[in-house]
Amino acid sequence: MVWIIGAIHLLSAFGLIGLVLLHSGRGGGVSDMFGGTVGSTAAGSTVAEKNLSRITVVVAVSFGFTTLILGLLLA
């Protein structure tokens, strides 16, 4: 059980690192990489960035959940 949760934790950790690096800082990001500046809305956020944010939240929640579970199992 610990090995399975540990593997999920490791995958979510690396996935979270990659997803955070894809986010835009003050400019650029994944939307500019795929030409998203043309289709931007009034809020300035594109569909690609909104989906990236949603995926990042899901991976971050799974990372936090596996951290909690590993902490309880290994305590």
PDB file of N, CA and C in Angstrom, residues 36-61:
ATOM      1  N   GLY A  36      -1.770  31.706 -28.228  1.00  0.00           N
ATOM      2  CA  GLY A  36      -3.037  32.013 -27.586  1.00  0.00           C
ATOM      3  C   GLY A  36      -3.325  33.484 -27.413  1.00  0.00           C
ATOM      4  N   THR A  37      -2.447  34.357 -27.854  1.00  0.00           N
ATOM      5  CA  THR A  37      -2.685  35.785 -27.659  1.00  0.00           C
ATOM      6  C   THR A  37      -3.789  36.296 -28.554  1.00  0.00           C
ATOM      7  N   VAL A  38      -4.060  35.635 -29.677  1.00  0.00           N
ATOM      8  CA  VAL A  38      -5.097  36.081 -30.594  1.00  0.00           C
ATOM      9  C   VAL A  38      -6.476  35.845 -30.000  1.00  0.00           C
ATOM     10  N   GLY A  39      -6.675  34.719 -29.328  1.00  0.00           N
ATOM     11  CA  GLY A  39      -7.993  34.369 -28.822  1.00  0.00           C
ATOM     12  C   GLY A  39      -8.217  34.723 -27.375  1.00  0.00           C
ATOM     13  N   SER A  40      -7.486  35.670 -26.841  1.00  0.00           N
ATOM     14  CA  SER A  40      -7.641  35.992 -25.432  1.00  0.00           C
ATOM     15  C   SER A  40      -8.936  36.746 -25.189  1.00  0.00           C
ATOM     16  N   THR A  41      -9.516  36.531 -24.023  1.00  0.00           N
ATOM     17  CA  THR A  41     -10.765  37.175 -23.658  1.00  0.00           C
ATOM     18  C   THR A  41     -10.483  38.513 -22.994  1.00  0.00           C
ATOM     19  N   ALA A  42     -11.539  39.168 -22.520  1.00  0.00           N
ATOM     20  CA  ALA A  42     -11.373  40.478 -21.885  1.00  0.00           C
ATOM     21  C   ALA A  42     -10.592  40.369 -20.579  1.00  0.00           C
ATOM     22  N   ALA A  43     -10.671  39.229 -19.926  1.00  0.00           N
ATOM     23  CA  ALA A  43      -9.944  39.043 -18.668  1.00  0.00           C
ATOM     24  C   ALA A  43      -8.462  38.789 -18.908  1.00  0.00           C
ATOM     25  N   GLY A  44      -8.086  38.494 -20.138  1.00  0.00           N
ATOM     26  CA  GLY A  44      -6.683  38.284 -20.444  1.00  0.00           C
ATOM     27  C   GLY A  44      -6.231  36.855 -20.298  1.00  0.00           C
ATOM     28  N   SER A  45      -7.139  35.937 -20.015  1.00  0.00           N
ATOM     29  CA  SER A  45      -6.783  34.544 -19.829  1.00  0.00           C
ATOM     30  C   SER A  45      -7.366  33.718 -20.971  1.00  0.00           C
ATOM     31  N   THR A  46      -6.593  32.807 -21.495  1.00  0.00           N
ATOM     32  CA  THR A  46      -7.059  31.988 -22.596  1.00  0.00           C
ATOM     33  C   THR A  46      -7.591  30.660 -22.081  1.00  0.00           C
ATOM     34  N   VAL A  47      -8.181  29.913 -22.990  1.00  0.00           N
ATOM     35  CA  VAL A  47      -8.721  28.606 -22.635  1.00  0.00           C
ATOM     36  C   VAL A  47      -7.596  27.666 -22.220  1.00  0.00           C
ATOM     37  N   ALA A  48      -6.455  27.767 -22.895  1.00  0.00           N
ATOM     38  CA  ALA A  48      -5.324  26.898 -22.560  1.00  0.00           C
ATOM     39  C   ALA A  48      -4.840  27.159 -21.139  1.00  0.00           C
ATOM     40  N   GLU A  49      -4.785  28.416 -20.739  1.00  0.00           N
ATOM     41  CA  GLU A  49      -4.329  28.727 -19.383  1.00  0.00           C
ATOM     42  C   GLU A  49      -5.359  28.329 -18.337  1.00  0.00           C
ATOM     43  N   LYS A  50      -6.643  28.470 -18.660  1.00  0.00           N
ATOM     44  CA  LYS A  50      -7.679  28.051 -17.714  1.00  0.00           C
ATOM     45  C   LYS A  50      -7.635  26.549 -17.499  1.00  0.00           C
ATOM     46  N   ASN A  51      -7.475  25.791 -18.586  1.00  0.00           N
ATOM     47  CA  ASN A  51      -7.379  24.343 -18.454  1.00  0.00           C
ATOM     48  C   ASN A  51      -6.106  23.941 -17.735  1.00  0.00           C
ATOM     49  N   LEU A  52      -5.010  24.642 -17.992  1.00  0.00           N
ATOM     50  CA  LEU A  52      -3.761  24.367 -17.294  1.00  0.00           C
ATOM     51  C   LEU A  52      -3.908  24.628 -15.798  1.00  0.00           C
ATOM     52  N   SER A  53      -4.624  25.680 -15.451  1.00  0.00           N
ATOM     53  CA  SER A  53      -4.848  25.983 -14.036  1.00  0.00           C
ATOM     54  C   SER A  53      -5.692  24.906 -13.376  1.00  0.00           C
ATOM     55  N   ARG A  54      -6.710  24.429 -14.074  1.00  0.00           N
ATOM     56  CA  ARG A  54      -7.559  23.368 -13.513  1.00  0.00           C
ATOM     57  C   ARG A  54      -6.782  22.079 -13.303  1.00  0.00           C
ATOM     58  N   ILE A  55      -5.966  21.720 -14.287  1.00  0.00           N
ATOM     59  CA  ILE A  55      -5.160  20.509 -14.166  1.00  0.00           C
ATOM     60  C   ILE A  55      -4.154  20.650 -13.030  1.00  0.00           C
ATOM     61  N   THR A  56      -3.570  21.828 -12.887  1.00  0.00           N
ATOM     62  CA  THR A  56      -2.606  22.073 -11.811  1.00  0.00           C
ATOM     63  C   THR A  56      -3.260  21.931 -10.448  1.00  0.00           C
ATOM     64  N   VAL A  57      -4.485  22.419 -10.311  1.00  0.00           N
ATOM     65  CA  VAL A  57      -5.196  22.296  -9.035  1.00  0.00           C
ATOM     66  C   VAL A  57      -5.471  20.835  -8.714  1.00  0.00           C
ATOM     67  N   VAL A  58      -5.873  20.063  -9.709  1.00  0.00           N
ATOM     68  CA  VAL A  58      -6.150  18.635  -9.476  1.00  0.00           C
ATOM     69  C   VAL A  58      -4.888  17.901  -9.057  1.00  0.00           C
ATOM     70  N   VAL A  59      -3.773  18.176  -9.722  1.00  0.00           N
ATOM     71  CA  VAL A  59      -2.515  17.518  -9.384  1.00  0.00           C
ATOM     72  C   VAL A  59      -2.030  17.973  -8.010  1.00  0.00           C
ATOM     73  N   ALA A  60      -2.220  19.249  -7.675  1.00  0.00           N
ATOM     74  CA  ALA A  60      -1.810  19.746  -6.358  1.00  0.00           C
ATOM     75  C   ALA A  60      -2.641  19.115  -5.241  1.00  0.00           C
ATOM     76  N   VAL A  61      -3.923  18.921  -5.481  1.00  0.00           N
ATOM     77  CA  VAL A  61      -4.777  18.275  -4.475  1.00  0.00           C
ATOM     78  C   VAL A  61      -4.367  16.816  -4.301  1.00  0.00           C
TER      79      VAL A  61
END
